[in-house]
Tab-separated table of C-alpha atoms in Angstrom:
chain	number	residue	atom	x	y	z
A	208	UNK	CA	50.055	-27.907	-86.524
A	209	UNK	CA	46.509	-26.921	-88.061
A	210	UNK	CA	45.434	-25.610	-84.838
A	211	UNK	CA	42.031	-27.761	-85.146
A	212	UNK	CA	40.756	-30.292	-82.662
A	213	UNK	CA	39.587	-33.504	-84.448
A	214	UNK	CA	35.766	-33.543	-84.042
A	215	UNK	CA	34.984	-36.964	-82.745
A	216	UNK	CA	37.303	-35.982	-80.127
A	217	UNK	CA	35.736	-32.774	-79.215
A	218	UNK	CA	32.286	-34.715	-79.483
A	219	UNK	CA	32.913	-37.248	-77.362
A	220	UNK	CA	34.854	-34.879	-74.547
A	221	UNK	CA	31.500	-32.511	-74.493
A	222	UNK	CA	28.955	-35.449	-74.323
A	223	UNK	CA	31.245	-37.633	-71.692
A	224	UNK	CA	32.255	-34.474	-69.546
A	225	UNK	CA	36.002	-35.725	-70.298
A	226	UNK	CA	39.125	-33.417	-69.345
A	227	UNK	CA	40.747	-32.301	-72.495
A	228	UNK	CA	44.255	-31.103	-72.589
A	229	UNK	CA	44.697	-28.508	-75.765
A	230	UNK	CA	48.101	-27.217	-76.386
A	231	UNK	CA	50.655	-27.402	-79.383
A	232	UNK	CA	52.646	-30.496	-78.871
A	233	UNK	CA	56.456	-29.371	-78.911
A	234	UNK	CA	55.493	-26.553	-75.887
A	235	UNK	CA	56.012	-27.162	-72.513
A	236	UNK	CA	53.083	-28.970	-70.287
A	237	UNK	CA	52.291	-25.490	-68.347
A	238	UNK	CA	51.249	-23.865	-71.766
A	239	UNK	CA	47.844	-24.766	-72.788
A	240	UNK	CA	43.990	-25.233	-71.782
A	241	UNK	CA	42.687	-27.757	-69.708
A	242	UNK	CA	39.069	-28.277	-70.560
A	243	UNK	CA	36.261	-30.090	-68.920
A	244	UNK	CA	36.547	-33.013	-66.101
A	245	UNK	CA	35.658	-37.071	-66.151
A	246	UNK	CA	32.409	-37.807	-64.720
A	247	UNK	CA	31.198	-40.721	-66.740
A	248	UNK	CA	33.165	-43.779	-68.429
A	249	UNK	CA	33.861	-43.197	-72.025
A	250	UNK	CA	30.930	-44.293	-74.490
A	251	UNK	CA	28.210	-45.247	-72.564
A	252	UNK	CA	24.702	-45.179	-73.096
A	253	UNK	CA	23.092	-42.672	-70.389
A	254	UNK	CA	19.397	-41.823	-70.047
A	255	UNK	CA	18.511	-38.252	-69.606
A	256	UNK	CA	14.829	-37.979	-69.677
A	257	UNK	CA	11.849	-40.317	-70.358
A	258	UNK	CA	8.944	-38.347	-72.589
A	259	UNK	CA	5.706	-39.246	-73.282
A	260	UNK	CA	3.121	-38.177	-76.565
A	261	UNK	CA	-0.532	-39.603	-75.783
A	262	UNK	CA	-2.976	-40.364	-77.974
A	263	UNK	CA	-1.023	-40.969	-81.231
A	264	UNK	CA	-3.053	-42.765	-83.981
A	265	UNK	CA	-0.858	-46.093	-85.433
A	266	UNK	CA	-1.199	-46.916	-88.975
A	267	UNK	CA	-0.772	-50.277	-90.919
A	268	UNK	CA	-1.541	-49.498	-94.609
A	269	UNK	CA	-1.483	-51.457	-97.229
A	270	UNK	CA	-0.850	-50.973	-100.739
A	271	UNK	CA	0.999	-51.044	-103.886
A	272	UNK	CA	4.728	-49.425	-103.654
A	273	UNK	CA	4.086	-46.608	-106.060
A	274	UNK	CA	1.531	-45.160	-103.105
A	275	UNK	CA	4.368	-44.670	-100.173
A	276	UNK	CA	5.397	-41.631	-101.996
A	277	UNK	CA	2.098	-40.031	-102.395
A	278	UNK	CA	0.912	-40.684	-98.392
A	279	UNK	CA	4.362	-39.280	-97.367
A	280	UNK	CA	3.821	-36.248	-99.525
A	281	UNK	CA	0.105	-36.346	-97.646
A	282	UNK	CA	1.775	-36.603	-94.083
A	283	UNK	CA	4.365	-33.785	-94.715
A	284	UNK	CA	1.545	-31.646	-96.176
A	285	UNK	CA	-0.293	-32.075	-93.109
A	286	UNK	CA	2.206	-32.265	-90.027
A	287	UNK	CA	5.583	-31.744	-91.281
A	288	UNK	CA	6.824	-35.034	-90.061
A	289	UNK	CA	7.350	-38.406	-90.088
A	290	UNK	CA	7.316	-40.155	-87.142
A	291	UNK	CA	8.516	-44.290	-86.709
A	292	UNK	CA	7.648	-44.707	-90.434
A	293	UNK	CA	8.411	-47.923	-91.485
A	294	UNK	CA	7.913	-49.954	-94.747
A	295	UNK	CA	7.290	-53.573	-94.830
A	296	UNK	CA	7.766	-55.364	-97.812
A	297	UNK	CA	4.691	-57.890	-98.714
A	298	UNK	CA	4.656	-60.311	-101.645
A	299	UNK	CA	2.760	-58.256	-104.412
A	300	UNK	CA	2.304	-55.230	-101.945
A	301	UNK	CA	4.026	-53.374	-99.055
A	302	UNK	CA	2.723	-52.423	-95.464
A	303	UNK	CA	3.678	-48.808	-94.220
A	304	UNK	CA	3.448	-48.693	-90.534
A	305	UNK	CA	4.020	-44.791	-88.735
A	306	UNK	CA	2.413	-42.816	-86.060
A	307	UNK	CA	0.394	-39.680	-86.193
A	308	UNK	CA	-1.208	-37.418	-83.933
A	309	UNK	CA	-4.653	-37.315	-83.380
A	310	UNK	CA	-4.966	-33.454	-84.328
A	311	UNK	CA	-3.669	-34.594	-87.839
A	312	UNK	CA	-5.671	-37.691	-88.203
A	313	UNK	CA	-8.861	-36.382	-90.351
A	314	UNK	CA	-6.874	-34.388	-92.329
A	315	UNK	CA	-4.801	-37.560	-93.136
A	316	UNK	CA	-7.872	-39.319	-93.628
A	317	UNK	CA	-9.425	-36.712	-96.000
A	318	UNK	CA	-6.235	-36.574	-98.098
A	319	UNK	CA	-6.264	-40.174	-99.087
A	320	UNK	CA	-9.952	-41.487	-98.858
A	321	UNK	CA	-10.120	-41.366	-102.644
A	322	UNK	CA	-7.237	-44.178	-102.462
A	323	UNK	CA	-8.974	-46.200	-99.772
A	324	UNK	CA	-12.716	-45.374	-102.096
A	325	UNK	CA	-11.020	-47.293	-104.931
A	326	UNK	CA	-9.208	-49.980	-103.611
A	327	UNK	CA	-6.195	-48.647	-103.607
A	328	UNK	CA	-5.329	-48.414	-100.266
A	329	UNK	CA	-5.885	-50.354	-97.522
A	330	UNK	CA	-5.798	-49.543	-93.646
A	331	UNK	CA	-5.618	-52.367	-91.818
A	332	UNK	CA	-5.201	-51.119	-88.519
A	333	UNK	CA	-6.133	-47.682	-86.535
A	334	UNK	CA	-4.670	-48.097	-82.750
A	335	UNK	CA	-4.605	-45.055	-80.368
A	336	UNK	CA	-1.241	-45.564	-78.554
A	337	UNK	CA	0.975	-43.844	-76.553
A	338	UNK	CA	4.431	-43.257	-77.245
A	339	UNK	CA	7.605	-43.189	-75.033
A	340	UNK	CA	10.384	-41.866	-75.587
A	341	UNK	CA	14.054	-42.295	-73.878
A	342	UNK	CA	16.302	-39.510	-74.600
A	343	UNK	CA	20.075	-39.471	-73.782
A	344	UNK	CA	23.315	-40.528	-75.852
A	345	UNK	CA	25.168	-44.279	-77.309
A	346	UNK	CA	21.936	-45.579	-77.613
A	347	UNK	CA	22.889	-46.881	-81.226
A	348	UNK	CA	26.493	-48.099	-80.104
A	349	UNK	CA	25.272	-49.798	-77.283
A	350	UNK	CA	22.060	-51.522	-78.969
A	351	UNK	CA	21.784	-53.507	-75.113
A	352	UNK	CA	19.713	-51.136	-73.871
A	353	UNK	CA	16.985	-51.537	-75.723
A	354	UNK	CA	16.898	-55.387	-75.222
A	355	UNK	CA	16.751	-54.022	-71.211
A	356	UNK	CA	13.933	-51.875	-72.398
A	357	UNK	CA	12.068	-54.617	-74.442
A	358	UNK	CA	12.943	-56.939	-71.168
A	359	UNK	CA	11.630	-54.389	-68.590
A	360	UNK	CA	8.761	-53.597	-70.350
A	361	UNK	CA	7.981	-57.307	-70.936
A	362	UNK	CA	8.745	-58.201	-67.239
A	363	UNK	CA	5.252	-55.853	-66.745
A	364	UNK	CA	3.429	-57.431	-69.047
A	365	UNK	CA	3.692	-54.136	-71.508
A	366	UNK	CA	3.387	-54.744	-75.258
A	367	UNK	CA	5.103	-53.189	-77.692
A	368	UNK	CA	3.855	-52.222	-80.968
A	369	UNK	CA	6.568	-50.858	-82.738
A	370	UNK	CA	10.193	-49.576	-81.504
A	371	UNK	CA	12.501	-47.158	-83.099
A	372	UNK	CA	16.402	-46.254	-82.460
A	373	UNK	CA	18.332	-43.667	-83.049
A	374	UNK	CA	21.959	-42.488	-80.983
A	375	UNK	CA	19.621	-40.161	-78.827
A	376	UNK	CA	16.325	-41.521	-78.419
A	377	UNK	CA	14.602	-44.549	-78.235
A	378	UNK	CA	10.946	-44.608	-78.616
A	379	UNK	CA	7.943	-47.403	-77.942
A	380	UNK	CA	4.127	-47.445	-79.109
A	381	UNK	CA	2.182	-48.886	-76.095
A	382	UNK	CA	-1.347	-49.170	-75.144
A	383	UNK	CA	-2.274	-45.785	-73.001
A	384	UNK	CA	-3.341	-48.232	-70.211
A	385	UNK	CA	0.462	-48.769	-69.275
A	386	UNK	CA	1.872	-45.043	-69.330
A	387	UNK	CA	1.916	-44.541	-65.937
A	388	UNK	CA	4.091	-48.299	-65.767
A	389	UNK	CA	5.921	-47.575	-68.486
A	390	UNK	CA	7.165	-44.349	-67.438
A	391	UNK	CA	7.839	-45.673	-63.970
């Protein structure tokens, strides 16, 4: 009677290539739109492309809480993003883990060496990694494939460093070494 698909509906129907059948419901089965056709079973995960961003600079920092806010405010200054920021909470401290890229790295380390000068701020680890990226759809409603990522990648002896999941990506920090593998 409103005239209005439900969204989820519509959604789902775009992203699964699933036939839709719009019409009001008292008319006969002739009047209406067909839209679409079934190509893949409702709600699975599907990978569309596998991206890669070398030479990204991982950070482990340490410090008291009341910094995370000023080195976020220093990494949106600089690049605009955030990218597989994490906070870990320690027992007097915290550890804030994230990825930058190299082009932003000095600039990063400009901003906050008067934190690191006094103490403040701690960076325990620098790695250059590679990340890669899975893009597609259900990643976060079917959380198996990244165990089969974690597994695959294991199986080739590939470490990961940090992981991160959202419904259309999923992305790994890994040692440049194993892009090439990785990828494959």
């Amino acid at each position: 009677g409103a005239k209005v698909m439900e969204t989820r509906s519509v959604e789902i129907a775009k992203k699964f290539g699933i036939s839709l059948w719009i019409s009001q419901s008292l008319r006969k089965k002739e009047e209406g739109t067909r839209v679409g056709f079934m190509e893949e079973k409702l709600e699975s995960a599907c990978i569309k492309n596998v991206t890669s961003l070398d030479e990204v600079i991982y950070f482990e920092i340490c410090c008291e809480y009341k910094f995370v806010k000023i080195i976020v405010d220093i990494l949106a200054k600089i690049s605009q993003k955030l990218d597989m920021f994490e906070i870990k909470p320690k027992e007097n401290d915290v550890n804030i883990c994230f990825i930058e890229e190299k082009k932003n790295v000095s600039a990063f380390l400009d901003e906050i060496k008067n934190l690191v000068l006094s103490k403040d701020v701690e960076i325990v680890s620098k790695k250059t990694l590679t990340k890669i990226t899975l893009v597609g759809s259900g990643f976060r409603t079917h959380s198996g494939i990244l165990s089969d990522v974690i597994r695959v990648l294991k199986e080739n002896q590939i470490k990961v460093f940090m992981a991160m999941l959202s419904e259309i990506s999923i992305g790994v920090l890994i040692l440049p070494e194993y892009k090439n593998l990785a990828i494959n």
